[in-house]
Tab-separated table of C-alpha atoms and ligand atoms in Angstrom:
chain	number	residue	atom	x	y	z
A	246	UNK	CA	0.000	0.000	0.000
A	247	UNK	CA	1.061	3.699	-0.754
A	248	UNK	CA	1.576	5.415	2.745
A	249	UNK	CA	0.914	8.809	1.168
A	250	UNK	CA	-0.691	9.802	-2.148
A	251	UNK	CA	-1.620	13.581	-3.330
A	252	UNK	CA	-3.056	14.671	-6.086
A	253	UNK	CA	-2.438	18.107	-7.077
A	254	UNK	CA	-2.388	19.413	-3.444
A	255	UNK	CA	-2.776	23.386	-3.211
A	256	UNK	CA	-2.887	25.297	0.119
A	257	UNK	CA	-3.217	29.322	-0.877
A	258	UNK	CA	-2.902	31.633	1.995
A	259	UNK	CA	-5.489	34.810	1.646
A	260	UNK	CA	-5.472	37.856	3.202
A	261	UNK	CA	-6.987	41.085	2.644
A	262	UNK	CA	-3.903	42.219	1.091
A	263	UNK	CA	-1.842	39.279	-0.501
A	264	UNK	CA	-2.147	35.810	-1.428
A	265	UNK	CA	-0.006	33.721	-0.916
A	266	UNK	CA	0.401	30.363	-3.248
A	267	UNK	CA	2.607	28.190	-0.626
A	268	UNK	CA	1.669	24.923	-2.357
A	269	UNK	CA	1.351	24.184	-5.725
A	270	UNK	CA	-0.112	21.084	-7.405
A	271	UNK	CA	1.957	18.554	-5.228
A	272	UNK	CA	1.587	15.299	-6.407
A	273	UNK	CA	3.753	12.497	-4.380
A	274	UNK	CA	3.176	9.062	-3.906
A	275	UNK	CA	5.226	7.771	-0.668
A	276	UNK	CA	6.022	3.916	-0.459
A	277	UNK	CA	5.908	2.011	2.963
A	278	UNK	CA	8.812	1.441	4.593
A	279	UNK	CA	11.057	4.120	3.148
A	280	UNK	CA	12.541	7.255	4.177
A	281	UNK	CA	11.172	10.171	1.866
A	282	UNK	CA	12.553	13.749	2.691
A	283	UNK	CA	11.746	16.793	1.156
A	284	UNK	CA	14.327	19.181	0.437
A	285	UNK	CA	13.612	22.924	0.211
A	286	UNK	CA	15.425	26.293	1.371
A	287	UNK	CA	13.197	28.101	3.850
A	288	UNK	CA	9.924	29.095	1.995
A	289	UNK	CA	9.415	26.328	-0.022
A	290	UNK	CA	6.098	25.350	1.047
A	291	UNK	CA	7.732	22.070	2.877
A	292	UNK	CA	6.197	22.662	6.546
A	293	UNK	CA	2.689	23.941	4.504
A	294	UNK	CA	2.265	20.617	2.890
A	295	UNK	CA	3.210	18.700	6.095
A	296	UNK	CA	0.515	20.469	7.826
A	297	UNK	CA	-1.929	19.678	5.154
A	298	UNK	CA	-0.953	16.244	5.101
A	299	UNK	CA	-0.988	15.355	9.439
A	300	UNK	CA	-4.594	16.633	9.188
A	301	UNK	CA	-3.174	20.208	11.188
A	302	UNK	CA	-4.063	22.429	8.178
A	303	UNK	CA	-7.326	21.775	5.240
A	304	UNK	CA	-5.890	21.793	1.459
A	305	UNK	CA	-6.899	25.251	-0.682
A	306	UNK	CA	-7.784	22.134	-3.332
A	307	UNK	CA	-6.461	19.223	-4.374
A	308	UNK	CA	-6.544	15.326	-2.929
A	309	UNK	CA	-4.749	13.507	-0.592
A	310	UNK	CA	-4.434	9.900	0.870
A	311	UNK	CA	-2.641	9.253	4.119
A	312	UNK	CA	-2.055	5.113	5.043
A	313	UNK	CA	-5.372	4.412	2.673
A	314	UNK	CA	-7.458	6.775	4.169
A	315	UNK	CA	-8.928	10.166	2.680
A	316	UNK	CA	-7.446	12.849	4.144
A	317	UNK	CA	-10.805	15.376	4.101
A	318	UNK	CA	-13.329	12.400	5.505
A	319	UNK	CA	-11.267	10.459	7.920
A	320	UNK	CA	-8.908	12.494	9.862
A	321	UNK	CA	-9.381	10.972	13.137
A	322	UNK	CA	-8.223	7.380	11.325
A	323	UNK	CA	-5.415	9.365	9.857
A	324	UNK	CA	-4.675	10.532	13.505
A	325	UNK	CA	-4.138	7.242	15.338
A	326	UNK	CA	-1.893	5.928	12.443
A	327	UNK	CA	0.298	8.508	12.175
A	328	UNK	CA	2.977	10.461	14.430
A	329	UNK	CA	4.259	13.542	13.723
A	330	UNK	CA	7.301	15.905	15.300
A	331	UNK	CA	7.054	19.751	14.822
A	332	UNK	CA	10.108	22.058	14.060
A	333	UNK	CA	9.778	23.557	17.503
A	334	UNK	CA	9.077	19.867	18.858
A	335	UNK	CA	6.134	19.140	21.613
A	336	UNK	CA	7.838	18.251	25.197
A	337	UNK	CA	7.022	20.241	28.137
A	338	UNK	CA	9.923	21.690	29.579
A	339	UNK	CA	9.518	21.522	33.003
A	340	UNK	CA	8.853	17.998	33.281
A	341	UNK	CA	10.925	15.095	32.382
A	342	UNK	CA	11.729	13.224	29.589
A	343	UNK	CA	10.009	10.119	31.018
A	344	UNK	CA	7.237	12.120	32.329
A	345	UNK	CA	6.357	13.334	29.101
A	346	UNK	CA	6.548	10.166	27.063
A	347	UNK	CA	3.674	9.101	29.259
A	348	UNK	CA	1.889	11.715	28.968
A	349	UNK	CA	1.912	11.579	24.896
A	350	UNK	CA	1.198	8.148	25.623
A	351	UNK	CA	-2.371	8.745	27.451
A	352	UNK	CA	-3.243	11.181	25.114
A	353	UNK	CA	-3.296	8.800	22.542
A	354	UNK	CA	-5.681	6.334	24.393
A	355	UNK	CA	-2.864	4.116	25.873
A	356	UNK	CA	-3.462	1.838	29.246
A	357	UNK	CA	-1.022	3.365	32.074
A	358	UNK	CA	0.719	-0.381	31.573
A	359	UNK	CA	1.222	0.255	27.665
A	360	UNK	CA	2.410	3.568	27.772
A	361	UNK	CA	4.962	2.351	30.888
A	362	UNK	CA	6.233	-0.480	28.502
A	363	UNK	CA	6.523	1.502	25.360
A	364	UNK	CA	8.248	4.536	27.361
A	365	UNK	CA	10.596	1.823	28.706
A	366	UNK	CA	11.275	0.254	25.025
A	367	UNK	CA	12.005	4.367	24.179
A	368	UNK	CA	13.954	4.803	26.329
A	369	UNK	CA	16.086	1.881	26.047
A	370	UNK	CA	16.193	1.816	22.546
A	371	UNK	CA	17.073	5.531	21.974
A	372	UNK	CA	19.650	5.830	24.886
A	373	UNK	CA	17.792	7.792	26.933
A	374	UNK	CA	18.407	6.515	30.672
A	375	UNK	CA	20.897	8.760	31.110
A	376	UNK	CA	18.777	11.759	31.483
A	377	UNK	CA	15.505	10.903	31.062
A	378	UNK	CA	14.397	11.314	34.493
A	379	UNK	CA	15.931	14.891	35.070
A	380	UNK	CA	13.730	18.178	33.507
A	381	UNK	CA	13.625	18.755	29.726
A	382	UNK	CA	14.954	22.232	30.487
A	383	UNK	CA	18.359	20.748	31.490
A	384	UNK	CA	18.771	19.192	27.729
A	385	UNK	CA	21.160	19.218	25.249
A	386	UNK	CA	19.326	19.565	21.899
A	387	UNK	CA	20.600	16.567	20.494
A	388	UNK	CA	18.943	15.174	23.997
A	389	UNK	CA	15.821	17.187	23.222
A	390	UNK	CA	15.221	15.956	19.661
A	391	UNK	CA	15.139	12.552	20.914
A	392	UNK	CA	12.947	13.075	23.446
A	393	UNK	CA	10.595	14.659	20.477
A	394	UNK	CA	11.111	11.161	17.877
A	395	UNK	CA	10.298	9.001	21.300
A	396	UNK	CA	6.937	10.927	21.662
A	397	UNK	CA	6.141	10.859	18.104
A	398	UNK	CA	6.402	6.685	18.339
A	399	UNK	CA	4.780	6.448	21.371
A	400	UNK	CA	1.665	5.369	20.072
A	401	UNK	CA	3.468	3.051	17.707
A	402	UNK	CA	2.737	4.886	14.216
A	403	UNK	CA	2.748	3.604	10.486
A	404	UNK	CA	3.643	6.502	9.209
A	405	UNK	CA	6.405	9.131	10.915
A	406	UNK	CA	6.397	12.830	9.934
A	407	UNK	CA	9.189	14.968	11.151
A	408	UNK	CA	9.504	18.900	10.415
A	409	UNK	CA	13.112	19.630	9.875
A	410	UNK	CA	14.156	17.094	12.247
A	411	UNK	CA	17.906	18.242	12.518
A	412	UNK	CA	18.114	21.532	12.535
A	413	UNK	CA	20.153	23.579	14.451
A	414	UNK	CA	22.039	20.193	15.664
A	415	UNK	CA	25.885	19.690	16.230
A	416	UNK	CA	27.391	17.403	13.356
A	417	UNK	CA	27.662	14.381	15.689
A	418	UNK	CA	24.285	14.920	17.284
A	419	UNK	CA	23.033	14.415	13.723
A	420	UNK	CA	24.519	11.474	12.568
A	421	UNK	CA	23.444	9.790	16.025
A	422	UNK	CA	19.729	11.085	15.394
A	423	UNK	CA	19.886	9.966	11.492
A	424	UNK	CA	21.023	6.426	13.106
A	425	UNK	CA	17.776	6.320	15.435
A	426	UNK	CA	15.559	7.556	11.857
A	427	UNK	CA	17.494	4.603	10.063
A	428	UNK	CA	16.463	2.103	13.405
A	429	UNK	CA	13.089	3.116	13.122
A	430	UNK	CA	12.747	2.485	9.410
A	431	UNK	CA	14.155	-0.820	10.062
A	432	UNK	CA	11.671	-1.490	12.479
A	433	UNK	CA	8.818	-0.955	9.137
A	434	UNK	CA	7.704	2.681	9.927
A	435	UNK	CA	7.809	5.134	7.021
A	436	UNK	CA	9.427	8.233	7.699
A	437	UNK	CA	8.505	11.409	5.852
A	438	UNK	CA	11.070	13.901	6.706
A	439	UNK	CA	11.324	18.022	5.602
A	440	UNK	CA	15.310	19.363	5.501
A	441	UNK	CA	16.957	22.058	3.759
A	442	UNK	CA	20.537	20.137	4.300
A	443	UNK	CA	21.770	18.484	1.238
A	444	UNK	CA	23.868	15.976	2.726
A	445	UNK	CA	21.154	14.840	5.160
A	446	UNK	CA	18.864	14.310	2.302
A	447	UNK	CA	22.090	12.308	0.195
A	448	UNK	CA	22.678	9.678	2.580
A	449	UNK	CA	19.222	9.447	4.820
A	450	UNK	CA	16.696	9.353	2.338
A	451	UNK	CA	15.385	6.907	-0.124
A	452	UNK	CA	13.473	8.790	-2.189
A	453	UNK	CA	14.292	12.804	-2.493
A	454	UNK	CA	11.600	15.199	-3.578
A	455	UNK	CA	13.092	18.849	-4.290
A	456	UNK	CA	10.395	21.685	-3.662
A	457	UNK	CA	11.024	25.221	-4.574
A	458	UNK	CA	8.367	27.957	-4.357
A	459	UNK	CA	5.826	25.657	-3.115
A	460	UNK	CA	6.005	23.609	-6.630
A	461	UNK	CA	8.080	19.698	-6.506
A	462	UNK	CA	10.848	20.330	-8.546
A	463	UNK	CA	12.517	17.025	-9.392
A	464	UNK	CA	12.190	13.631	-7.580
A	465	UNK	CA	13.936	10.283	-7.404
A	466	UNK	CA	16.595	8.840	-5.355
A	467	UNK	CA	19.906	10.635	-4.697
A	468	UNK	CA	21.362	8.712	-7.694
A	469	UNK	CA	18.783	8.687	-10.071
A	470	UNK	CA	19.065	12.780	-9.647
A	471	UNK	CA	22.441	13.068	-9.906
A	472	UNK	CA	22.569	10.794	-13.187
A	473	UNK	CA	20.078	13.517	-15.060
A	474	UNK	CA	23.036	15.772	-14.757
A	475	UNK	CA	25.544	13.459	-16.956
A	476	UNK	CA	29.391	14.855	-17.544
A	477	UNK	CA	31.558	17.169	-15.470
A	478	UNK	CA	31.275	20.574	-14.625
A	479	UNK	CA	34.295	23.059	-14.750
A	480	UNK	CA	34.101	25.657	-12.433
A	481	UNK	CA	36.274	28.954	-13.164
A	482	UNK	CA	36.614	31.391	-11.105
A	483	UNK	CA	37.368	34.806	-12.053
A	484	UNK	CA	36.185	38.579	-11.785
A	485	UNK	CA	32.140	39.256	-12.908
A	486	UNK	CA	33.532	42.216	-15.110
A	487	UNK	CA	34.775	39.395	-17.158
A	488	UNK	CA	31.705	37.028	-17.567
A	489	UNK	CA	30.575	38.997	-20.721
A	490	UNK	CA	33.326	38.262	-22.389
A	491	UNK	CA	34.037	34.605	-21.350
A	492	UNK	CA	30.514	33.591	-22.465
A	493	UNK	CA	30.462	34.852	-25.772
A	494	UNK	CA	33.902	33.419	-26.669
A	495	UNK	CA	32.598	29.885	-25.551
A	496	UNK	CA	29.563	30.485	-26.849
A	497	UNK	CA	31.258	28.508	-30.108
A	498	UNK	CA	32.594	25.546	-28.225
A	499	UNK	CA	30.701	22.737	-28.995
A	500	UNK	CA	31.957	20.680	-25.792
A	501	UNK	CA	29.845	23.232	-23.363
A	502	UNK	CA	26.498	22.073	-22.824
A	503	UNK	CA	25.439	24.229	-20.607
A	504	UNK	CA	26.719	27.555	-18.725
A	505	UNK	CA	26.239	28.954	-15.668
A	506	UNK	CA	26.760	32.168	-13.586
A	507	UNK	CA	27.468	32.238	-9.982
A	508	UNK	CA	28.535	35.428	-7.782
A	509	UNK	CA	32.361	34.457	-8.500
A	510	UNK	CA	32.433	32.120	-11.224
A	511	UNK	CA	31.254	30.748	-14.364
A	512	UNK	CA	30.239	27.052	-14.142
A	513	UNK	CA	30.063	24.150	-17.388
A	514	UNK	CA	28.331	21.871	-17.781
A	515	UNK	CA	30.321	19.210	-20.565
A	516	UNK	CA	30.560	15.708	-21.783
A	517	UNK	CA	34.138	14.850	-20.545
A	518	UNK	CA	35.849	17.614	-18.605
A	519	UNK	CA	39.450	16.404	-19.382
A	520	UNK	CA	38.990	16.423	-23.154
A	521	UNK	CA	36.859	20.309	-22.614
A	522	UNK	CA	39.343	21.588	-19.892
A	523	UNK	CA	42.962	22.056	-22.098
A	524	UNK	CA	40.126	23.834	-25.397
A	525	UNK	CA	38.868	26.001	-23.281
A	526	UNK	CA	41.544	27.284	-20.880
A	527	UNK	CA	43.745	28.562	-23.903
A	528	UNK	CA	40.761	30.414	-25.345
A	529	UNK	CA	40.470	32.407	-22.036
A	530	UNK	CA	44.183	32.948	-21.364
A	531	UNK	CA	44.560	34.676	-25.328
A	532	UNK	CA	41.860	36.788	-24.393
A	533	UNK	CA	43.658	38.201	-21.661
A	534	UNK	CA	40.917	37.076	-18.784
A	535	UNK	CA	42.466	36.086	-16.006
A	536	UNK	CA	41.384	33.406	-13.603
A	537	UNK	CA	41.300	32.696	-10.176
A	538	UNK	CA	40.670	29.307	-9.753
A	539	UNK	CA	39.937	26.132	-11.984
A	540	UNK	CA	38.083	23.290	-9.947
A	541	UNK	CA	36.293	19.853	-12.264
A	542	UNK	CA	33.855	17.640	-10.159
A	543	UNK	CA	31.270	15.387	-10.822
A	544	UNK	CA	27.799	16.238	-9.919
A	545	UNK	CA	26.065	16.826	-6.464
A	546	UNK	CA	22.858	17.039	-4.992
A	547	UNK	CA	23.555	20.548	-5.292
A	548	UNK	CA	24.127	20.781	-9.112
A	549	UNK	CA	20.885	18.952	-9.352
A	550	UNK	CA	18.850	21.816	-6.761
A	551	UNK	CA	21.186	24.546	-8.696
A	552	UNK	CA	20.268	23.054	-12.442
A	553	UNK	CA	16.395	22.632	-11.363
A	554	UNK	CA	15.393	26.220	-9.875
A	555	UNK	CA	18.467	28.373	-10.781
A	556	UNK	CA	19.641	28.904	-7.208
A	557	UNK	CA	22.191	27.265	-4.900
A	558	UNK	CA	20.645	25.894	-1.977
A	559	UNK	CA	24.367	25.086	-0.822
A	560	UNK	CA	24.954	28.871	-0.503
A	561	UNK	CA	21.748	29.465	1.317
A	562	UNK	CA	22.274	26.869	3.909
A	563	UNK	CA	26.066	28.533	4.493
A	564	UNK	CA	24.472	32.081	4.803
A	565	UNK	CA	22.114	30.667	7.553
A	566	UNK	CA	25.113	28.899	9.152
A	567	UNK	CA	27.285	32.294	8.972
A	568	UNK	CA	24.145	34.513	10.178
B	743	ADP	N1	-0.316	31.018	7.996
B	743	ADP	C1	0.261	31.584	6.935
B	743	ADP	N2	-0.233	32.704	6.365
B	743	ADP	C2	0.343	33.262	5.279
B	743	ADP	N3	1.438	32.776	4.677
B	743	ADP	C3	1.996	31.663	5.189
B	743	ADP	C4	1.434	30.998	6.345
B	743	ADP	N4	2.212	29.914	6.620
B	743	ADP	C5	3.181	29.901	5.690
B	743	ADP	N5	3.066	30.939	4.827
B	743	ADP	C6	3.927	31.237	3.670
B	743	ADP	O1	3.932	30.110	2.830
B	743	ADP	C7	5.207	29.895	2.254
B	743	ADP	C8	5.688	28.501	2.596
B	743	ADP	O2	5.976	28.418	3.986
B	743	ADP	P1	6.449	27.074	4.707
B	743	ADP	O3	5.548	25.974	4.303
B	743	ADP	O4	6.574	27.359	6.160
B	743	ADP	O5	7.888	26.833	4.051
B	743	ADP	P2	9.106	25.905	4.532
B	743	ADP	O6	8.606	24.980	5.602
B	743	ADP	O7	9.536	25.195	3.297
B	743	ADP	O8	10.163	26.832	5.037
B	743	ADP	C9	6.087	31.005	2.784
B	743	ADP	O9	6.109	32.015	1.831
B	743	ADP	C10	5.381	31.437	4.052
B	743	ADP	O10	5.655	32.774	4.355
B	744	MG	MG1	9.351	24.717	7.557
């Protein structure tokens, strides 16, 4: 069975004095058992259609199907099957981490003795005896966050949804959390995950769908993306006063599939970048343009974001970091 289907999903925010068109036809179609992650810089409409599908937020238009269930006529079935783990996450602070796995527990209908032997299972399984009996307050965030992904499998979903669950996370903090995502797939729950980290959607996810200005972009796994990009790109640096120039003497070299501007460099796209490299360096050095820097890789997750909505998502994510 699909876990999640949508058919042209819309969700328009109106206001006296703007609209705003978050979502945009969305159509996915999430299998059971994997790890699907939506990548998006801020804005993209990822947290919008996450709302629409957990039942938190009705569609503008547009159909959706949540573990074989219509998402506008059964969203108390949807409820029980599925978990889900906010951005901001849901524990309360001044009580512990054991205190509130029980309480997410009851909420949910569980017998005291359930919700005791799942919190136990949680808390064994994710590490948690450490700490879990001391105030939430007193976290790390790494600590925190797991607290969260307990709560959100308290009730033992089908179906996991978790609003960037990563960010703002030390680098080991994150590879320990994508282990316990990875544990829980293993275990047969699907996770549907929102990031705007590239690398985090490269080696978590199964299936990547890339959403820009609340429209899906491209989708498939990390490879299958990377593969529509075929070749090598050459990346040279130089000044911007000098980009003119450079493109219109490539413009006649057949090797150059594509070009590119960045804020510092001008980026190919070609067949075989040693056979293009030793062409086109010559016809830049007799035209007097001088360059910086001359780099050759092989595509990234990146390229692919960069080639499908004309903006680095890369530089976005190191301006936020920098900020
Ligand atoms: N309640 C709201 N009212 C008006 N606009 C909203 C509301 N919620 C989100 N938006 C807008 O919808 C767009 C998508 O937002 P969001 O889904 O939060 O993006 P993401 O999670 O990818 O960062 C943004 O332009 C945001 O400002
Ligand atoms: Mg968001």
């Amino acid at each position: 069975m699909d876990m999640i289907v949508t058919k042209d999903l819309c969700k328009i925010f109106k206001s006296r004095k703007s609209s705003v068109e978050a979502v945009r036809n969305v159509n996915l179609k999430v299998n059971q058992g994997e790890i699907f992650g939506f990548l998006g810089p801020n804005g993209a409409g990822k947290t919008t259609t996450m709302r629409m599908l957990t039942t938190l937020m009705t569609p503008s238009s547009g159909y959706a199907a949540i573990v074989g269930y219509d998402l506008l006529k059964n969203a108390k079935e949807i409820r029980q099957k599925i978990g889900y783990v906010s951005q901001k996450g849901g524990c309360y602070e001044y009580a512990t981490g054991y205190e509130n796995l029980m309480l997410q527990g009851r909420l949910y209908g569980l017998s005291k003795a359930s919700a005791t032997e799942n919190a136990s299972k949680l808390i064994h399984a994710f590490q948690m005896e450490e700490y879990c009996h001391r105030k939430v307050i007193t976290y790390s965030g790494g600590q925190r966050r797991h607290v969260d992904l307990a709560m959100g499998v308290m009730h033992s979903p089908q179906l996991l949804f978790l609003d960037e669950p990563t960010t703002g996370l030390d680098p080991t903090s994150r590879a320990n959390f994508w282990d316990e995502i990875k544990r829980l797939r293993s275990n047969g729950i699907t996770i549907f995950l929102t990031t705007h980290y590239l690398d985090e959607a490269d080696s978590l996810c199964d299936t990547i769908c890339i959403m820009d200005h609340g429209s899906v972009v491209a989708e498939g796994n990390s490879l299958e993306l990377k593969r529509q990009i075929a070749g090598d790109i050459i990346e040279i640096g130089m000044d911007h006063t000098y980009f003119e120039q450079a493109c219109n003497l490539l413009k006649t070299n057949h090797d150059i599939k594509e070009s590119i501007l960045t804020e510092t460099s001008l980026k190919l796209y070609v067949e075989a970048g040693e056979k293009a490299l030793p062409q086109i360096l010559p016809q830049l050095v007799e035209a007097n343009i001088p360059i910086h820097t001359i780099e050759m890789s092989r595509p990234s997750l990146d390229e692919v974001f960069l080639r499908k909505t004309g903006h680095s998502l890369k530089n976005e994510t190191e301006k936020e970091v920098s900020q």
